[in-house]
mmCIF file of C-alpha atoms in Angstrom:
data_model
loop_
_atom_site.group_PDB
_atom_site.id
_atom_site.type_symbol
_atom_site.label_atom_id
_atom_site.label_comp_id
_atom_site.label_asym_id
_atom_site.label_seq_id
_atom_site.Cartn_x
_atom_site.Cartn_y
_atom_site.Cartn_z
ATOM 1 C CA UNK C 1 -17.882 7.468 -16.802
ATOM 2 C CA UNK C 2 -17.512 3.715 -16.393
ATOM 3 C CA UNK C 3 -13.918 2.516 -16.088
ATOM 4 C CA UNK C 4 -12.970 -1.092 -16.683
ATOM 5 C CA UNK C 5 -9.970 -2.937 -15.272
ATOM 6 C CA UNK C 6 -9.189 -6.334 -16.779
ATOM 7 C CA UNK C 7 -6.520 -8.850 -15.926
ATOM 8 C CA UNK C 8 -5.737 -12.032 -17.791
ATOM 9 C CA UNK C 9 -2.909 -14.254 -19.072
ATOM 10 C CA UNK C 10 -1.181 -14.129 -15.689
ATOM 11 C CA UNK C 11 1.445 -16.788 -15.163
ATOM 12 C CA UNK C 12 3.138 -16.567 -11.792
ATOM 13 C CA UNK C 13 5.653 -19.119 -10.560
ATOM 14 C CA UNK C 14 7.859 -19.328 -7.479
ATOM 15 C CA UNK C 15 10.774 -21.565 -8.401
ATOM 16 C CA UNK C 16 9.047 -24.757 -9.623
ATOM 17 C CA UNK C 17 5.642 -24.049 -8.088
ATOM 18 C CA UNK C 18 3.065 -22.426 -10.354
ATOM 19 C CA UNK C 19 0.791 -20.147 -8.322
ATOM 20 C CA UNK C 20 -1.371 -18.498 -10.982
ATOM 21 C CA UNK C 21 -2.393 -19.470 -14.495
ATOM 22 C CA UNK C 22 -5.541 -19.004 -16.590
ATOM 23 C CA UNK C 23 -6.570 -15.982 -14.554
ATOM 24 C CA UNK C 24 -9.276 -13.628 -15.702
ATOM 25 C CA UNK C 25 -10.668 -10.887 -13.507
ATOM 26 C CA UNK C 26 -12.724 -7.841 -14.359
ATOM 27 C CA UNK C 27 -13.629 -4.843 -12.254
ATOM 28 C CA UNK C 28 -15.690 -1.859 -13.277
ATOM 29 C CA UNK C 29 -17.093 1.342 -11.859
ATOM 30 C CA UNK C 30 -20.216 0.699 -9.851
ATOM 31 C CA UNK C 31 -19.360 -2.874 -8.994
ATOM 32 C CA UNK C 32 -17.675 -4.674 -6.125
ATOM 33 C CA UNK C 33 -15.657 -7.663 -7.269
ATOM 34 C CA UNK C 34 -15.028 -10.293 -4.614
ATOM 35 C CA UNK C 35 -12.090 -12.654 -4.672
ATOM 36 C CA UNK C 36 -12.116 -15.771 -2.502
ATOM 37 C CA UNK C 37 -9.785 -18.699 -2.213
ATOM 38 C CA UNK C 38 -8.084 -20.956 0.266
ATOM 39 C CA UNK C 39 -4.874 -19.850 1.967
ATOM 40 C CA UNK C 40 -1.939 -19.889 -0.415
ATOM 41 C CA UNK C 41 -4.012 -19.947 -3.603
ATOM 42 C CA UNK C 42 -2.601 -16.609 -4.749
ATOM 43 C CA UNK C 43 -5.235 -13.960 -3.916
ATOM 44 C CA UNK C 44 -2.725 -11.502 -2.485
ATOM 45 C CA UNK C 45 -0.210 -12.407 -5.189
ATOM 46 C CA UNK C 46 -2.776 -11.550 -7.845
ATOM 47 C CA UNK C 47 -3.415 -8.185 -6.213
ATOM 48 C CA UNK C 48 0.318 -7.510 -6.049
ATOM 49 C CA UNK C 49 0.645 -8.428 -9.725
ATOM 50 C CA UNK C 50 -2.153 -5.986 -10.572
ATOM 51 C CA UNK C 51 -0.448 -3.303 -8.451
ATOM 52 C CA UNK C 52 2.909 -3.898 -10.131
ATOM 53 C CA UNK C 53 4.659 -5.173 -7.004
ATOM 54 C CA UNK C 54 5.108 -8.732 -8.262
ATOM 55 C CA UNK C 55 6.477 -9.407 -11.719
ATOM 56 C CA UNK C 56 5.005 -12.597 -13.225
ATOM 57 C CA UNK C 57 6.314 -14.499 -16.256
ATOM 58 C CA UNK C 58 3.370 -13.224 -18.259
ATOM 59 C CA UNK C 59 0.436 -10.883 -17.695
ATOM 60 C CA UNK C 60 -2.018 -8.566 -19.372
ATOM 61 C CA UNK C 61 -3.444 -5.715 -17.298
ATOM 62 C CA UNK C 62 -5.673 -3.200 -19.022
ATOM 63 C CA UNK C 63 -7.511 -0.116 -17.874
ATOM 64 C CA UNK C 64 -10.195 0.958 -20.349
ATOM 65 C CA UNK C 65 -8.464 -1.194 -22.951
ATOM 66 C CA UNK C 66 -4.999 0.355 -22.503
ATOM 67 C CA UNK C 67 -2.300 -2.076 -21.394
ATOM 68 C CA UNK C 68 -0.190 -1.226 -18.369
ATOM 69 C CA UNK C 69 3.264 -2.548 -19.131
ATOM 70 C CA UNK C 70 5.538 -1.269 -16.349
ATOM 71 C CA UNK C 71 5.432 -1.488 -12.548
ATOM 72 C CA UNK C 72 4.299 2.094 -12.017
ATOM 73 C CA UNK C 73 0.678 2.603 -10.983
ATOM 74 C CA UNK C 74 -0.788 6.065 -10.889
ATOM 75 C CA UNK C 75 -2.962 6.678 -7.806
ATOM 76 C CA UNK C 76 -5.441 8.263 -10.211
ATOM 77 C CA UNK C 77 -5.939 4.772 -11.673
ATOM 78 C CA UNK C 78 -5.477 2.403 -8.774
ATOM 79 C CA UNK C 79 -4.900 2.335 -5.029
ATOM 80 C CA UNK C 80 -4.092 -0.738 -2.983
ATOM 81 C CA UNK C 81 -4.713 -1.684 0.625
ATOM 82 C CA UNK C 82 -2.223 -4.420 1.519
ATOM 83 C CA UNK C 83 -3.065 -6.869 4.286
ATOM 84 C CA UNK C 84 -0.307 -5.478 6.534
ATOM 85 C CA UNK C 85 0.118 -2.063 8.151
ATOM 86 C CA UNK C 86 1.498 0.293 5.544
ATOM 87 C CA UNK C 87 1.029 3.822 6.868
ATOM 88 C CA UNK C 88 4.077 5.112 8.797
ATOM 89 C CA UNK C 89 3.072 5.008 12.460
ATOM 90 C CA UNK C 90 4.643 8.393 13.185
ATOM 91 C CA UNK C 91 2.055 10.199 11.047
ATOM 92 C CA UNK C 92 -1.034 11.847 12.518
ATOM 93 C CA UNK C 93 -4.510 11.321 11.061
ATOM 94 C CA UNK C 94 -4.507 15.020 10.158
ATOM 95 C CA UNK C 95 -1.372 14.539 8.074
ATOM 96 C CA UNK C 96 -2.650 11.354 6.379
ATOM 97 C CA UNK C 97 -5.901 13.049 5.397
ATOM 98 C CA UNK C 98 -3.919 15.998 4.022
ATOM 99 C CA UNK C 99 -1.748 13.680 1.914
ATOM 100 C CA UNK C 100 -4.755 11.817 0.494
ATOM 101 C CA UNK C 101 -6.893 14.997 0.200
ATOM 102 C CA UNK C 102 -9.630 13.571 2.398
ATOM 103 C CA UNK C 103 -12.289 15.257 4.499
ATOM 104 C CA UNK C 104 -12.010 14.385 8.181
ATOM 105 C CA UNK C 105 -15.639 15.363 8.817
ATOM 106 C CA UNK C 106 -16.762 12.638 6.417
ATOM 107 C CA UNK C 107 -14.894 10.066 8.486
ATOM 108 C CA UNK C 108 -16.601 11.360 11.630
ATOM 109 C CA UNK C 109 -20.013 10.928 10.025
ATOM 110 C CA UNK C 110 -19.358 7.186 9.808
ATOM 111 C CA UNK C 111 -16.933 6.648 12.692
ATOM 112 C CA UNK C 112 -17.855 9.319 15.275
ATOM 113 C CA UNK C 113 -15.436 7.868 17.857
ATOM 114 C CA UNK C 114 -12.494 9.124 15.771
ATOM 115 C CA UNK C 115 -13.329 12.778 16.439
ATOM 116 C CA UNK C 116 -10.834 12.978 19.309
ATOM 117 C CA UNK C 117 -8.042 11.418 17.220
ATOM 118 C CA UNK C 118 -7.555 14.167 14.605
ATOM 119 C CA UNK C 119 -4.071 15.080 15.811
ATOM 120 C CA UNK C 120 -3.221 11.628 17.153
ATOM 121 C CA UNK C 121 -0.317 9.658 15.738
ATOM 122 C CA UNK C 122 -1.174 6.276 14.276
ATOM 123 C CA UNK C 123 1.108 4.492 16.752
ATOM 124 C CA UNK C 124 -1.234 5.579 19.574
ATOM 125 C CA UNK C 125 -4.281 3.872 18.031
ATOM 126 C CA UNK C 126 -5.347 0.264 18.473
ATOM 127 C CA UNK C 127 -4.794 -2.238 15.642
ATOM 128 C CA UNK C 128 -8.491 -2.073 14.687
ATOM 129 C CA UNK C 129 -8.603 1.730 14.701
ATOM 130 C CA UNK C 130 -5.430 1.860 12.642
ATOM 131 C CA UNK C 131 -6.928 -0.561 10.131
ATOM 132 C CA UNK C 132 -10.032 1.613 9.780
ATOM 133 C CA UNK C 133 -7.893 4.643 8.910
ATOM 134 C CA UNK C 134 -5.998 2.558 6.346
ATOM 135 C CA UNK C 135 -9.202 1.213 4.778
ATOM 136 C CA UNK C 136 -10.782 4.673 4.706
ATOM 137 C CA UNK C 137 -7.811 6.315 2.962
ATOM 138 C CA UNK C 138 -7.671 3.723 0.179
ATOM 139 C CA UNK C 139 -11.406 3.315 -0.195
ATOM 140 C CA UNK C 140 -12.516 6.938 -0.150
ATOM 141 C CA UNK C 141 -9.634 8.827 -1.808
ATOM 142 C CA UNK C 142 -10.116 9.689 -5.455
ATOM 143 C CA UNK C 143 -9.150 6.922 -7.875
ATOM 144 C CA UNK C 144 -10.661 4.702 -10.572
ATOM 145 C CA UNK C 145 -10.124 1.408 -8.715
ATOM 146 C CA UNK C 146 -9.492 0.382 -5.108
ATOM 147 C CA UNK C 147 -8.121 -3.022 -4.173
ATOM 148 C CA UNK C 148 -8.666 -4.163 -0.597
ATOM 149 C CA UNK C 149 -6.699 -7.136 0.713
ATOM 150 C CA UNK C 150 -8.251 -8.509 3.911
ATOM 151 C CA UNK C 151 -9.756 -5.194 5.043
ATOM 152 C CA UNK C 152 -11.784 -6.768 7.863
ATOM 153 C CA UNK C 153 -8.879 -8.245 9.807
ATOM 154 C CA UNK C 154 -8.525 -6.658 13.297
ATOM 155 C CA UNK C 155 -11.867 -4.870 12.814
ATOM 156 C CA UNK C 156 -14.791 -5.444 15.201
ATOM 157 C CA UNK C 157 -18.159 -6.630 13.753
ATOM 158 C CA UNK C 158 -19.924 -3.286 14.287
ATOM 159 C CA UNK C 159 -17.247 -1.507 12.302
ATOM 160 C CA UNK C 160 -17.308 -4.189 9.596
ATOM 161 C CA UNK C 161 -20.934 -3.261 8.949
ATOM 162 C CA UNK C 162 -19.976 0.411 8.657
ATOM 163 C CA UNK C 163 -17.141 -0.416 6.269
ATOM 164 C CA UNK C 164 -19.511 -2.477 4.137
ATOM 165 C CA UNK C 165 -21.853 0.526 3.895
ATOM 166 C CA UNK C 166 -18.873 2.702 2.970
ATOM 167 C CA UNK C 167 -17.876 0.231 0.226
ATOM 168 C CA UNK C 168 -21.412 0.304 -1.184
ATOM 169 C CA UNK C 169 -21.326 4.115 -1.128
ATOM 170 C CA UNK C 170 -17.923 4.331 -2.786
ATOM 171 C CA UNK C 171 -18.641 1.836 -5.541
ATOM 172 C CA UNK C 172 -20.701 4.555 -7.226
ATOM 173 C CA UNK C 173 -17.431 6.358 -8.003
ATOM 174 C CA UNK C 174 -15.001 3.493 -8.591
ATOM 175 C CA UNK C 175 -14.488 -0.193 -9.134
ATOM 176 C CA UNK C 176 -13.614 -2.144 -5.986
ATOM 177 C CA UNK C 177 -11.783 -5.463 -5.743
ATOM 178 C CA UNK C 178 -11.934 -7.084 -2.333
ATOM 179 C CA UNK C 179 -10.675 -10.270 -0.732
ATOM 180 C CA UNK C 180 -11.175 -11.496 2.827
ATOM 181 C CA UNK C 181 -11.824 -14.767 4.618
ATOM 182 C CA UNK C 182 -15.019 -13.330 6.125
ATOM 183 C CA UNK C 183 -16.696 -14.638 2.991
ATOM 184 C CA UNK C 184 -20.264 -14.003 4.146
ATOM 185 C CA UNK C 185 -19.486 -10.297 4.411
ATOM 186 C CA UNK C 186 -17.843 -10.410 0.978
ATOM 187 C CA UNK C 187 -20.855 -12.170 -0.534
ATOM 188 C CA UNK C 188 -23.134 -9.551 1.081
ATOM 189 C CA UNK C 189 -21.586 -6.664 -0.804
ATOM 190 C CA UNK C 190 -20.110 -8.043 -4.022
ATOM 191 C CA UNK C 191 -21.682 -7.912 -7.454
ATOM 192 C CA UNK C 192 -19.256 -10.401 -9.008
ATOM 193 C CA UNK C 193 -17.486 -13.133 -7.116
ATOM 194 C CA UNK C 194 -14.428 -15.048 -8.239
ATOM 195 C CA UNK C 195 -12.939 -18.052 -6.479
ATOM 196 C CA UNK C 196 -9.311 -18.953 -7.110
ATOM 197 C CA UNK C 197 -8.620 -22.662 -7.268
ATOM 198 C CA UNK C 198 -5.601 -24.431 -8.760
ATOM 199 C CA UNK C 199 -4.233 -21.090 -9.961
ATOM 200 C CA UNK C 200 -7.366 -20.342 -11.960
ATOM 201 C CA UNK C 201 -10.162 -17.847 -11.320
ATOM 202 C CA UNK C 202 -13.721 -19.162 -11.421
ATOM 203 C CA UNK C 203 -16.555 -16.684 -11.771
ATOM 204 C CA UNK C 204 -19.317 -17.970 -9.535
ATOM 205 C CA UNK C 205 -22.878 -17.921 -10.738
ATOM 206 C CA UNK C 206 -24.509 -18.698 -7.428
ATOM 207 C CA UNK C 207 -23.499 -19.317 -3.842
ATOM 208 C CA UNK C 208 -23.431 -23.105 -4.288
ATOM 209 C CA UNK C 209 -20.389 -22.678 -6.577
ATOM 210 C CA UNK C 210 -18.346 -21.552 -3.549
ATOM 211 C CA UNK C 211 -19.031 -24.877 -1.884
ATOM 212 C CA UNK C 212 -18.486 -26.808 -5.098
ATOM 213 C CA UNK C 213 -15.080 -25.149 -5.535
ATOM 214 C CA UNK C 214 -14.085 -26.306 -2.078
ATOM 215 C CA UNK C 215 -13.688 -22.918 -0.442
ATOM 216 C CA UNK C 216 -16.390 -23.131 2.237
ATOM 217 C CA UNK C 217 -19.205 -25.339 3.425
ATOM 218 C CA UNK C 218 -22.380 -23.728 2.241
ATOM 219 C CA UNK C 219 -25.516 -24.732 4.124
ATOM 220 C CA UNK C 220 -29.118 -23.691 3.647
ATOM 221 C CA UNK C 221 -28.855 -20.955 6.293
ATOM 222 C CA UNK C 222 -25.996 -19.311 4.392
ATOM 223 C CA UNK C 223 -27.892 -19.595 1.130
ATOM 224 C CA UNK C 224 -30.944 -17.844 2.543
ATOM 225 C CA UNK C 225 -28.899 -14.962 3.938
ATOM 226 C CA UNK C 226 -26.658 -14.344 0.950
ATOM 227 C CA UNK C 227 -27.036 -14.133 -2.788
ATOM 228 C CA UNK C 228 -24.302 -13.384 -5.321
ATOM 229 C CA UNK C 229 -25.522 -10.795 -7.801
ATOM 230 C CA UNK C 230 -23.167 -11.785 -10.623
ATOM 231 C CA UNK X 1 4.489 21.063 -1.614
ATOM 232 C CA UNK X 2 3.095 17.595 -0.932
ATOM 233 C CA UNK X 3 6.107 16.095 -2.719
ATOM 234 C CA UNK X 4 8.538 17.930 -0.414
ATOM 235 C CA UNK X 5 6.502 16.896 2.628
ATOM 236 C CA UNK X 6 6.561 13.227 1.617
ATOM 237 C CA UNK X 7 10.265 13.254 0.765
ATOM 238 C CA UNK X 8 11.107 14.881 4.116
ATOM 239 C CA UNK X 9 8.949 12.314 5.948
ATOM 240 C CA UNK X 10 10.837 9.536 4.223
ATOM 241 C CA UNK X 11 14.193 11.233 4.912
ATOM 242 C CA UNK X 12 13.326 11.489 8.611
ATOM 243 C CA UNK X 13 13.392 7.670 8.795
ATOM 244 C CA UNK X 14 17.173 7.651 8.425
ATOM 245 C CA UNK X 15 18.209 11.298 8.912
ATOM 246 C CA UNK X 16 19.386 10.774 12.492
ATOM 247 C CA UNK X 17 21.698 7.865 11.645
ATOM 248 C CA UNK X 18 23.031 9.635 8.591
ATOM 249 C CA UNK X 19 23.624 12.905 10.493
ATOM 250 C CA UNK X 20 25.590 11.067 13.168
ATOM 251 C CA UNK X 21 27.847 9.599 10.482
ATOM 252 C CA UNK X 22 28.297 13.028 8.856
ATOM 253 C CA UNK X 23 29.150 14.627 12.222
ATOM 254 C CA UNK X 24 31.699 11.878 12.926
ATOM 255 C CA UNK X 25 33.307 12.555 9.549
ATOM 256 C CA UNK X 26 33.436 16.288 10.301
ATOM 257 C CA UNK X 27 35.135 15.738 13.640
ATOM 258 C CA UNK X 28 37.703 13.419 11.985
ATOM 259 C CA UNK X 29 38.486 15.812 9.127
ATOM 260 C CA UNK X 30 38.739 18.687 11.623
ATOM 261 C CA UNK X 31 41.376 16.683 13.524
ATOM 262 C CA UNK X 32 43.294 15.053 10.652
ATOM 263 C CA UNK X 33 42.825 17.531 7.830
ATOM 264 C CA UNK X 34 42.578 17.043 4.038
ATOM 265 C CA UNK X 35 44.576 13.764 4.107
ATOM 266 C CA UNK X 36 41.564 11.924 5.573
ATOM 267 C CA UNK X 37 39.116 13.224 2.953
ATOM 268 C CA UNK X 38 39.316 10.277 0.499
ATOM 269 C CA UNK X 39 38.785 7.683 3.228
ATOM 270 C CA UNK X 40 35.863 9.632 4.732
ATOM 271 C CA UNK X 41 34.338 10.132 1.286
ATOM 272 C CA UNK X 42 34.218 6.362 0.713
ATOM 273 C CA UNK X 43 33.152 5.752 4.309
ATOM 274 C CA UNK X 44 30.108 7.980 3.750
ATOM 275 C CA UNK X 45 29.287 6.241 0.451
ATOM 276 C CA UNK X 46 29.474 2.785 2.082
ATOM 277 C CA UNK X 47 27.345 3.803 5.080
ATOM 278 C CA UNK X 48 24.732 5.300 2.758
ATOM 279 C CA UNK X 49 24.683 1.963 0.916
ATOM 280 C CA UNK X 50 24.103 0.164 4.217
ATOM 281 C CA UNK X 51 21.323 2.604 5.156
ATOM 282 C CA UNK X 52 19.747 2.056 1.726
ATOM 283 C CA UNK X 53 19.772 -1.702 2.266
ATOM 284 C CA UNK X 54 18.472 -1.476 5.851
ATOM 285 C CA UNK X 55 15.609 0.939 5.091
ATOM 286 C CA UNK X 56 14.534 -1.025 2.003
ATOM 287 C CA UNK X 57 14.224 -4.051 4.224
ATOM 288 C CA UNK X 58 12.862 -2.604 7.491
ATOM 289 C CA UNK X 59 10.458 -0.050 5.969
ATOM 290 C CA UNK X 60 9.387 -2.179 3.039
ATOM 291 C CA UNK X 61 5.686 -2.091 4.035
ATOM 292 C CA UNK X 62 5.687 1.707 4.284
ATOM 293 C CA UNK X 63 6.686 2.070 0.647
ATOM 294 C CA UNK X 64 3.047 1.201 -0.145
ATOM 295 C CA UNK X 65 1.990 4.446 1.542
ATOM 296 C CA UNK X 66 4.160 6.460 -0.796
ATOM 297 C CA UNK X 67 3.204 4.377 -3.843
ATOM 298 C CA UNK X 68 -0.475 4.980 -3.099
ATOM 299 C CA UNK X 69 0.380 8.675 -3.349
ATOM 300 C CA UNK X 70 2.281 8.249 -6.622
ATOM 301 C CA UNK X 71 5.826 8.060 -5.231
ATOM 302 C CA UNK X 72 7.985 5.099 -6.195
ATOM 303 C CA UNK X 73 11.125 4.039 -4.332
ATOM 304 C CA UNK X 74 13.205 5.921 -6.910
ATOM 305 C CA UNK X 75 11.201 9.108 -6.320
ATOM 306 C CA UNK X 76 12.075 8.841 -2.634
ATOM 307 C CA UNK X 77 15.660 7.606 -2.711
ATOM 308 C CA UNK X 78 17.171 9.861 -5.398
ATOM 309 C CA UNK X 79 16.336 13.236 -3.768
ATOM 310 C CA UNK X 80 17.027 12.075 -0.203
ATOM 311 C CA UNK X 81 20.399 10.487 -1.011
ATOM 312 C CA UNK X 82 21.401 13.540 -3.076
ATOM 313 C CA UNK X 83 20.329 15.905 -0.302
ATOM 314 C CA UNK X 84 22.201 13.916 2.306
ATOM 315 C CA UNK X 85 25.383 13.650 0.251
ATOM 316 C CA UNK X 86 25.404 17.317 -0.777
ATOM 317 C CA UNK X 87 24.964 18.252 2.890
ATOM 318 C CA UNK X 88 27.902 15.985 3.769
ATOM 319 C CA UNK X 89 30.177 17.494 1.081
ATOM 320 C CA UNK X 90 29.216 21.067 1.981
ATOM 321 C CA UNK X 91 29.940 20.549 5.685
ATOM 322 C CA UNK X 92 33.254 18.817 4.907
ATOM 323 C CA UNK X 93 34.420 21.668 2.649
ATOM 324 C CA UNK X 94 33.317 24.311 5.179
ATOM 325 C CA UNK X 95 35.117 22.451 7.970
ATOM 326 C CA UNK X 96 38.340 22.387 5.938
ATOM 327 C CA UNK X 97 37.979 26.084 5.112
ATOM 328 C CA UNK X 98 37.458 27.254 8.701
ATOM 329 C CA UNK X 99 39.770 24.742 10.330
#
């Protein structure tokens, strides 16, 4: 079944500063939706609004056409990877996988170096290893939509490639919204790409739009290597 | 089962501090008797309020772990505060009885 998550009519202000307005974003099963934007343009704020952690002046969030009015989000509908560490460091990987009903052997198939860490507490892992566990739990556990806020921070390039493969595998079962400043990696895997500028989301049609919207300098080399599917 | 496990994990983040306060109250009521009960009752309430404020601030990122598993702050705070306060009252009454 294809699930659709839509967000529009978001108006978010902090005191006199308007952060978001005229936002429209759509995510659906089978697609990776990328979200780019300069620092402070409201990417994380938008994700927090979708997750019910930030209350804007106005918003419309719908899953399969049904509006979500309160701040509660069922994990069956939506899971969210914030950009900071969110798993209590005293928990072991074994315990985390039990809570999220995940298969440790599946993790080992992608990240074989974690085999020795099954009973290790998170506080004994490096920042990158900890981030991989956090990404894996949100990305692979059962839900309709996963939102990933800067998943590649602290992660080494070799592991970024593995995570990208994992995202492409998991998009068969869910809709994925992702934001990160490693925009070439985002462009590699996303089917739709939005850029936030002046509080508004712009759906890009091709890679040149990213340059035109002032997010990054796009040269010919970038254009050859990447192509937005949207 | 998972709910109990998650609630106990959350409770463990302030159980030590709260237990120390409860034990202090028990030692005071054991020494001074029923006359100190009202003051200790309010002392426990105020310290639980302080713990509530401190944990909400210091563990604010970890609430996302519980929310990703379907547990809001209310789902965590109501049972843990009730458990802690019932434990406090029970130990106070037992101390008075066997004093």
